[in-house]
Each structure stands twice: as C-alpha cells, then as structure tokens.
C-alpha cells in the first residue's frame, strides 16, 4: 500500500545527478569519437577518405592549381570511417564535440595541396605529394612519365614502345 | 552437431510439404530453390491468391514483409517478393511474382492476409503496380506529389525527384505573396513521443468510438538513397532510420548482405553485435518505461527511469565510441573491439542497473493510479494479433509467442539460453510487463554473452559482390522484428527494402483504442512503442514535409491580430 | 489591545500575500530533489516568474474580455478572504465562517467560469474534467468544514472526541489536497499535448494573475481549517496564534507537495468514484462514532 514511499530513500541516497555541464567536465568516456583532425603534413591528398565518408562531409575540389580536401563538421556523423581508411594515418579522431559556432566558416577545415599540371595537355591531375609518395613506394617506376597526366602518359608510353605514326 | 542435422531434416520436410501444397498449380509454378534458410518459389501472378491462401491458413506461418522492385533493366518486369516466415522452422518462404511492365496488374491478397494492406498500397505509390479488386489510394506519398511519378522506378534519380516535387505550401505562399517569409509548420505531432504523426480520435464524452491513423509524414527516401551508396556506407544510413534503435537496422542490413553473399562473419563479431543489440534493447525499454510513467503522470518514475538509463548510454559509448548511432557495423563484422577491462566495467554497470531497475519497477507498478490505468486498458485480443501479423512486445503482450532471436537465430543468440516473456492479457499492463521482463532477460543474456566472447578476428576484410542475389536479414528490435530484404547490385544495393516493426504494429492501435478513455489514448498509442520515422522511411522528400498544413507566420499573426481587433 | 490585533492582522495578510509563490518555489525545489534534479535556482523562482509575466505585454483574446473583469473580481474576493482569514484568530463566529465559505466557493466558481469562457475545443476537454472534480470537491468542502466546526466546538478530552477530530481532520485535509489540484487530481491540465486546460488561453499579466490567485487559493484552503482549529481550540493571543497558523500551514503545504511527487495521475471516471467513496466513508464513520 505504501510502496510508493520507497522512492524517497532512493532519491536521498542518489542525491542530485544533474551535471552543471558547461561548468563541469562533460561525461565522455575514453572511447568517445568526436570530430576528426587532418594532419596536413601527413595527408597526401589521395582522396580515399572522401570516397568512404558516408555523409559526404569530406570532399575534394580542384581549384586552379590546388586540390582542396574540405572537411565540413556540419555534415560529419563522427563515424571515424575516414580515420580507419586513411592509408597515411593522417586523420585522427579527437574527442571534440562542442562545435557550435556563430560563424559557419568555423565548421570548415581545409587542407590545400599543390597539384600537378600535365606539361603536354595542361590538365591538372593528382597532388604533387601523392605523386612523390608513389615514386618513393614503387620501385623501378619510369620517372620520365610521372609528370604526365594518365592520358598523356598512356600515349607517351605507347610512343616509346611502338613509335609514333606521324 | 546432432541438432544441426535435425534442423536440416526438419527444413527439408517443411520444404517438401510446401512444394506439395503448390504442386496442383504445377504449370504456374516456375521454380523452387532453397538457400541459407530462404525458400524461393517463383509463381505466376494468377496463382498468387491461392498460394497465399494455402500459406495463410497454415498455422504458424505469417507474412513478414513484401518487397516490390523495379527489375526492368534485368528482365523487363517488376517483381514482388512476398516474404513469409515459419517461426518454428527458422525458414523464410519468398513468393516471387513477376509483373510485366506493359501490364502491371496483380491480384490483391488483402482479403486473405490483412497485414498485406500497407505493403500493396506502398508498392502502388512507389512503383505504380496496380492491385486488382481493392481500393487503391495514396498512403505513402503526399497528396501534392505529381501524378504518374513513381519514385522507386529506376529512371528517376534522387536529384530528379527533388526537382519534380514542389510542395503545395510553396504555391500557397506564392498565392498570398509570402515567398520570402519563413514557413512554420504547425502540427501534426505525437501526443507522447513528439514525432510527426496524426491520429483522428472520435470520442463520445470521454470514450473513444473509433480512431484513424494518418501517417507517412516524414518521408526521407532512405531506400532510394541507399541505392546510390556503397555497401560499406549504407550501414551508417540504416542506423539513422531510427533514433532509438538504430543498431538493429545496421545489423539487419549487414546480415541481409552477408546472407546474400554467403559471407561468414567471425564469431567474435557476432558476439559483439549481440552485446550491443541487447544494450540497445535495455536503453530503449528504460526509455519507454519512463515515457509510459510520464504519460501516467508519474514524473518521478520517469526521471528515475531515465537516470538509470543514463548509465547504459555511457556504457554503450564506452563499448562503441558513441552514445547512440554506434556506427560500428560494417558488412562482414564490426569495427570496434572490446577488451577485458570493458567487459568488467560492463558487468559492473549491468549489476547496478538490474538492482536499481528492480526497485523502481516494484515501486512504480504499485502506484495506485499507475496500476489502475494500465490494467484492462487498450486490450488487443490474440486473434487480432495473429490476423495482423503483429511483432515484438505488442504481440507477446497478447500471448503471441514470437521472437526473432529464438525463431530465426542470428548473431550470437544460438550460443546462449534465454526466456521469451509472454503475457496473455493483451492490455497495457501486459505490454509493460513484457518490456520490464525483457530488460532483466537482456541483462541475463548480456552476462552470458560477455562471459562467452570468443577470441579471434572481428571483421572479414575482403568479400566479393555477386550481383542480383537475394538476402534477408531480420533482427528483434526493442519494438519487434526488423526485416531488411536486399537485392545485391554491383557496387551498391540494387533494391533495399526496410520493414520496421511499427509498420506492422500500427494498424493494431485503432483496435486497441476502441472503448478506451480519452485520457488513456496517449498511453495506448505509446504502448506499441511506436517509431513513426522508421515507418515512414520509404520515400523521397527531404524538405519540410512534416506538415499537414503550413501557414506562413506572417499570415498567421495577421489573422490573429485581425481576430483580436 | 486593538493595536496588537491590528498589527497581527496586517502581518498575517502580508504573509498570506507573500507566502504562496514562495511555498510553490519550495515545493518545486523539493520535487526536483526527489527526482534527483537541481530544480529552479532559488525558492523565489515562482515569484520571479510571476513578476516577469506581469511585465509582459497585455494581450486579451476576444473570448476572454469578460474573463479579465471576472479575474479582477476574483482578486478583490481573495483580498477579502485573506482579511477575514487573518481576522479569525482575533474572533470567530459562525456568521463570519459562513461568509468566508461563501467567498471561497464563489472564488472557485469565478475561476471555473473564467476558464469556461474559452472557446478552444481542446481546452474545453480539460476544463470540464476540472469542473467535474470541482463539483465533487466543493460539496466535500462544505460538508467537511461543517463537520470539522462541529467537532471542534463540541470537543472534550475523550477517545470519542479524538476519533471524531481525527476523522474530520482527515476529511478537511483530503478536501484541501484535492482542491489544490495537485497530482493525482490535476486533471484540468492533464495532457497538455492532447487536451489542454484553461491555462493555455492565458498569457502575460492575465496568466500571472490567474497563477497567483490559484496559488493563494491553495494556501488558503490549507490555512482555513488550521485557523479555525487554532482560534477555537487553543484560544491564544492573536500574534502567537497567527504564527502558529502559518507554521502549521507551511508544514502541511510542503507535505502536500511531497505527496504530489510520489503519485501518478488519476483518470476522470476513477477520480470521481474514488473521491465520492472516500468522502462517503469518512462521513459515515464520523456519524457512526458520533451516534455511539
């Protein structure tokens, strides 16, 4: 009959559980995943993260002679797939989640990369860093065609092997 | 080992009995094949009602979902997949009906299986398939959606559809010269869970005579979006189908892909999935319990229930890295491992939760007003539960013993023992007690799971895609069974069909509401633990569609000030 | 002598005017503690709320034009009731008590009438629920005060008298609890999402006035039986009895607040049945004991 009184001792024992949050430490555990951070020194601009990112928070755009890896926190779902995918381990997951801001540009983080331009056709293709990486990783790569875009490289290689029909 | 043999013998017997059932339509049955516990029977559309009749009248067989898919690129037909389940035998039967594109007509089975009603209407809305001999009306698409545009047909891309649809509100705003004015949507809302949905409740005095459901207001087009995403991106989208039990959707999706492609998931990953699923069930039931007490005016119980739940949320974050939308499911396994330290902490938290929740339940169930308003209200008889193919705690509260974890074992549930609580009263109290019992049962299961986690890999790194394979993944969500049916494509799912439990359970609400007091309406609606956004997941609109009537605020205040003057 | 009486009446009236929102603040704090929350920053929060609401612009909906007039009428009634309540410790007779009761009942009916003026179909549902409870409880109120007055007037130190006093005290305080529209009987504002009550129609200063009247009404319903009891039973000097009345009233008010946190909300049909049953049983018990 008076079982409803039993909540009183529980309440007294528990005390106040509300946290005065902005003035107190937030309750996050050690495995919490927050916003990501891209290390511009490690990033080579391969674009693997932009292809796996489920909400398309990471995008790549080519502007004149730079490739920009754009991270928009506003779309980020904190899944960390990019960090798992990144071959250079340039992306780290932080515990940052207090990201609200009055200025939308605070939500963007850009990594700029110098882009390679094909000396023959003038097309821009991959970043210089990625190209350098490939050169250092792949032994016996024909260095003379590395500066060319994929199309011109194909043509040049063919020329080398079968000669040029003039 | 012996049990596996016994199971396969049973399976063969069941299959042969089904074949004998359809053999009389031999020339109309094109082929039967069986793989991974899925029996696929290709039949001509003319014999569909007869076969459905045979299946529906067999005890223990119920309709789980129906997928309509546009396969004109492949075979020049639309195809309907009617998915039936046999609980005892762990088998899914899929009736495949090809519908020629020049004459998309199929006989209806609504008069045989009540549960097929919404599926047929949805297939009509989405793909333009005509069902003969029944009333067809728009269920899923908004009333101002253009005629003859069927969003799930492959010729429409998501971008096309967004261009095609202009909500009436926009036209209306133009009409009153309010183009640059912010539109504030007012209503519809859920009386308890604050989600956009609308019940028309007809009352005489305080007693409810009848109730009608108007829904499908938060169409997000998730199925269509999924067709444009890569296999490993879809779990994150699937997880966002539901805000409370998202993990069941990502698990279900991954299982569907894995079953279609015959991928073996490592045991450790299976265990981790089960652990997270049960943690999710506990937090969801604690949430529901709190909301139910709030609806009964016992706010103290609500506060304490959510206080206890908070520990579970923090635990989930410790194990997965996120409080909700855990984001650890990928096709072929999971992304985050657990270690002994985390297991020890988890057991500590669970012991505490078990202890505290036991006390809280004992207190709150004994509040005179709570018990008076739970007992005998919102009754749903067993017969109706069977006829509507209900699932989850709603079914179990009416004595329909149905649980995917036991009937179609997935993840690690085959390695542990557990009880499926059922109550036969069918009232709000029964549904509450089912959930309360399930919390303790889940905690018990978690002790076993955490104790038995095997060592090994947590993820299959590589798997190959074979296009046009059918996969079914079902998971017992806190609200009932979730089924994902999936037809694989080359890079992304060709067709992905999601069936959330509320889709199956909602039609039961009108039955429960009849004769209930108005004050108990919110509680009765909440007693199926509805999740409207999950149910409404199907379609394509992303703009402010959660609206029954949109009035520009300027207009509203004008009208208001005129009235005051 | 007259000087002390005047002073005590003045202090008492000030307390009656100042206490109700303060007590509501204390109640909110206690409620929060039981629910393991912090609650409002200070116990003066209800006062701040009322002051803030008063400072808002005045919007009078067309249906409430007469309602405002009625609310001011109710306010003047309240002042008279508070004066009479403060006068009770000085001298009490049956005629004055009758006037107090009449004033309180008419105050309740004015407040009910204000809400009925609303043309909002959703608030009507809540209003009629509130009215149903009010009708039952108003009858209970009249009977309980009568029974209580009789008991105290004829009190002598015997077991029979103590039993009668116990029953009548129980009766009078159950009535004042139900009249305070706390859980489980806050049916007039039960489901704000589904069927709201009267408050939804008010805003700004009108809402402030309505809330204030409601809070004062809560406090007077608790203080009235205590004042009668202290005035007739104890015969102390006005200043001491005034203090005693307020101390006891505050304790009981807070006790009511705690009870409200521990219970769920009733339903209109259950509520009417339970209240009728409780009142009948108490009256019958009282009569039986009286006749023995």
Coordinates of N, CA and C in Angstrom, one line a residue, chain A residues 1 3-7 10-11 13-15 17 27-34 50-56 77-82 84 93, chain B residues 229-230 232-233 236 240 298 300 304 307 310 314 317-322 325-328 330 335-336 341-342 345 359-360 362-363 366-368:
Chain A
X1 N 0.8 -1.2 0.0 CA 0.0 0.0 0.0 C 0.9 1.3 0.0
X3 N 4.0 1.4 -0.8 CA 5.3 1.1 -1.5 C 5.8 2.3 -2.3
X4 N 4.9 3.3 -2.6 CA 5.3 4.4 -3.4 C 6.3 5.3 -2.6
X5 N 6.3 5.1 -1.2 CA 7.2 5.9 -0.4 C 8.6 5.5 -0.6
X6 N 8.8 4.3 -1.1 CA 10.2 3.8 -1.2 C 11.1 4.6 -2.1
X7 N 10.5 5.4 -2.9 CA 11.3 6.2 -3.8 C 12.1 7.3 -3.0
X10 N 15.6 6.1 -2.0 CA 16.4 6.0 -3.2 C 16.8 7.4 -3.6
X11 N 15.9 8.4 -3.6 CA 16.2 9.8 -4.0 C 17.2 10.4 -3.1
X13 N 19.5 8.8 -1.2 CA 20.7 8.1 -1.4 C 21.4 8.6 -2.7
X14 N 20.6 8.8 -3.8 CA 21.2 9.2 -5.0 C 21.7 10.6 -5.1
X15 N 21.0 11.5 -4.4 CA 21.3 12.9 -4.4 C 21.0 13.5 -5.8
X17 N 21.7 14.1 -9.6 CA 22.6 13.5 -10.7 C 22.8 14.5 -11.8
X27 N 30.6 14.4 -19.6 CA 30.7 13.0 -19.3 C 31.0 12.2 -20.6
X28 N 32.3 12.2 -21.0 CA 32.6 11.3 -22.1 C 33.6 10.3 -21.7
X29 N 33.5 9.1 -22.3 CA 34.4 8.0 -21.9 C 35.7 8.0 -22.8
X30 N 36.6 7.1 -22.6 CA 37.8 7.2 -23.3 C 37.6 6.7 -24.8
X31 N 36.5 6.0 -25.0 CA 36.4 5.5 -26.4 C 35.6 6.5 -27.3
X32 N 35.2 7.6 -26.7 CA 34.3 8.5 -27.5 C 35.0 9.0 -28.8
X33 N 34.1 9.0 -29.8 CA 34.6 9.5 -31.1 C 34.0 10.9 -31.4
X34 N 34.9 11.9 -31.6 CA 34.4 13.2 -31.9 C 34.7 13.6 -33.3
X50 N 37.4 10.7 -48.9 CA 36.2 11.3 -49.5 C 35.3 10.2 -50.1
X51 N 36.0 9.1 -50.5 CA 35.1 8.1 -51.2 C 34.4 7.2 -50.1
X52 N 34.9 7.1 -48.9 CA 34.3 6.2 -47.9 C 33.3 7.0 -47.1
X53 N 33.5 8.3 -46.9 CA 32.7 9.1 -46.0 C 31.2 9.0 -46.3
X54 N 30.5 8.3 -45.3 CA 29.0 8.1 -45.6 C 28.2 9.4 -45.8
X55 N 28.4 10.5 -45.0 CA 27.6 11.6 -45.2 C 28.2 12.7 -46.1
X56 N 29.3 12.3 -46.8 CA 30.0 13.2 -47.7 C 30.4 14.5 -47.0
X77 N 29.2 12.7 -39.1 CA 28.5 11.9 -38.2 C 29.4 11.2 -37.2
X78 N 30.7 11.6 -37.1 CA 31.6 11.1 -36.1 C 31.8 9.6 -36.2
X79 N 31.7 9.0 -37.4 CA 31.8 7.5 -37.5 C 33.3 7.1 -37.5
X80 N 34.1 8.0 -38.0 CA 35.6 7.6 -38.0 C 36.0 6.7 -39.1
X81 N 35.1 6.5 -40.1 CA 35.5 5.6 -41.2 C 36.7 6.1 -42.0
X82 N 36.8 7.5 -42.0 CA 37.9 8.1 -42.8 C 39.3 7.8 -42.1
X84 N 39.9 5.2 -40.3 CA 40.2 3.7 -40.5 C 40.7 3.5 -41.9
X93 N 41.0 10.8 -34.8 CA 39.7 11.1 -34.2 C 40.0 11.8 -32.9
Chain B
X229 N 24.5 4.4 -52.6 CA 25.6 4.5 -51.7 C 26.4 3.1 -51.8
X230 N 27.6 3.2 -51.4 CA 28.4 2.0 -51.4 C 28.0 1.1 -50.3
X232 N 29.5 -0.3 -47.9 CA 30.0 0.0 -46.5 C 29.6 1.3 -46.0
X233 N 28.9 2.1 -46.9 CA 28.4 3.4 -46.4 C 26.9 3.2 -45.9
X236 N 25.6 3.1 -42.1 CA 25.5 4.4 -41.3 C 24.2 5.1 -41.7
X240 N 20.5 5.4 -39.1 CA 19.7 6.6 -38.9 C 18.3 6.5 -39.2
X298 N 3.2 10.1 -13.6 CA 4.2 9.8 -12.5 C 5.6 10.2 -13.0
X300 N 8.1 11.4 -11.4 CA 9.2 10.9 -10.6 C 9.8 9.6 -11.1
X304 N 13.5 8.9 -12.7 CA 14.4 7.8 -12.2 C 14.7 6.8 -13.2
X307 N 17.3 8.2 -15.3 CA 18.6 8.3 -14.6 C 19.3 7.0 -14.7
X310 N 20.7 6.4 -18.1 CA 21.9 7.1 -18.5 C 23.2 6.3 -18.3
X314 N 26.1 5.6 -21.2 CA 27.5 5.8 -21.1 C 28.3 4.5 -21.3
X317 N 28.6 4.0 -25.0 CA 29.6 4.9 -25.5 C 31.0 4.3 -25.2
X318 N 31.1 3.7 -24.1 CA 32.4 3.0 -23.7 C 32.7 1.9 -24.7
X319 N 31.7 1.1 -25.0 CA 31.9 -0.1 -25.9 C 32.1 0.3 -27.3
X320 N 31.4 1.3 -27.8 CA 31.3 1.6 -29.2 C 31.9 2.9 -29.6
X321 N 32.0 3.8 -28.7 CA 32.5 5.2 -29.1 C 31.5 6.2 -29.3
X322 N 30.2 5.8 -29.2 CA 29.1 6.7 -29.4 C 27.9 6.4 -28.5
X325 N 23.5 5.8 -32.2 CA 24.1 5.6 -33.6 C 25.6 5.2 -33.4
X326 N 25.7 3.9 -33.0 CA 27.0 3.4 -32.6 C 28.0 3.4 -33.7
X327 N 27.6 3.2 -34.9 CA 28.5 3.2 -36.1 C 29.6 2.2 -36.1
X328 N 29.4 1.0 -35.5 CA 30.5 0.1 -35.6 C 30.2 -1.1 -36.5
X330 N 29.8 -3.0 -40.0 CA 30.1 -2.9 -41.4 C 29.8 -4.3 -42.0
X335 N 33.6 -2.9 -36.3 CA 34.8 -2.0 -36.4 C 35.5 -1.8 -35.1
X336 N 34.8 -2.0 -34.0 CA 35.4 -1.7 -32.7 C 35.4 -3.0 -31.8
X341 N 38.9 -5.2 -19.9 CA 38.6 -4.1 -19.0 C 37.2 -3.6 -19.2
X342 N 36.8 -3.5 -20.5 CA 35.5 -3.0 -20.8 C 34.4 -4.0 -20.4
X345 N 33.9 -3.6 -16.7 CA 33.1 -2.4 -16.4 C 31.6 -2.6 -16.8
X359 N 14.1 -2.2 -8.2 CA 13.4 -1.4 -7.2 C 12.4 -0.5 -7.8
X360 N 12.8 0.2 -8.9 CA 12.0 1.2 -9.5 C 10.7 0.5 -10.0
X362 N 9.2 -2.2 -8.9 CA 8.4 -2.6 -7.8 C 7.6 -1.3 -7.3
X363 N 8.3 -0.2 -7.2 CA 7.7 1.0 -6.7 C 6.6 1.5 -7.7
X366 N 3.3 -0.3 -8.4 CA 2.4 -0.3 -7.2 C 1.8 1.0 -6.9
X367 N 2.1 2.1 -7.7 CA 1.4 3.3 -7.5 C -0.1 3.1 -7.9
X368 N -1.0 3.4 -7.0 CA -2.4 3.1 -7.3 C -2.9 3.6 -8.7

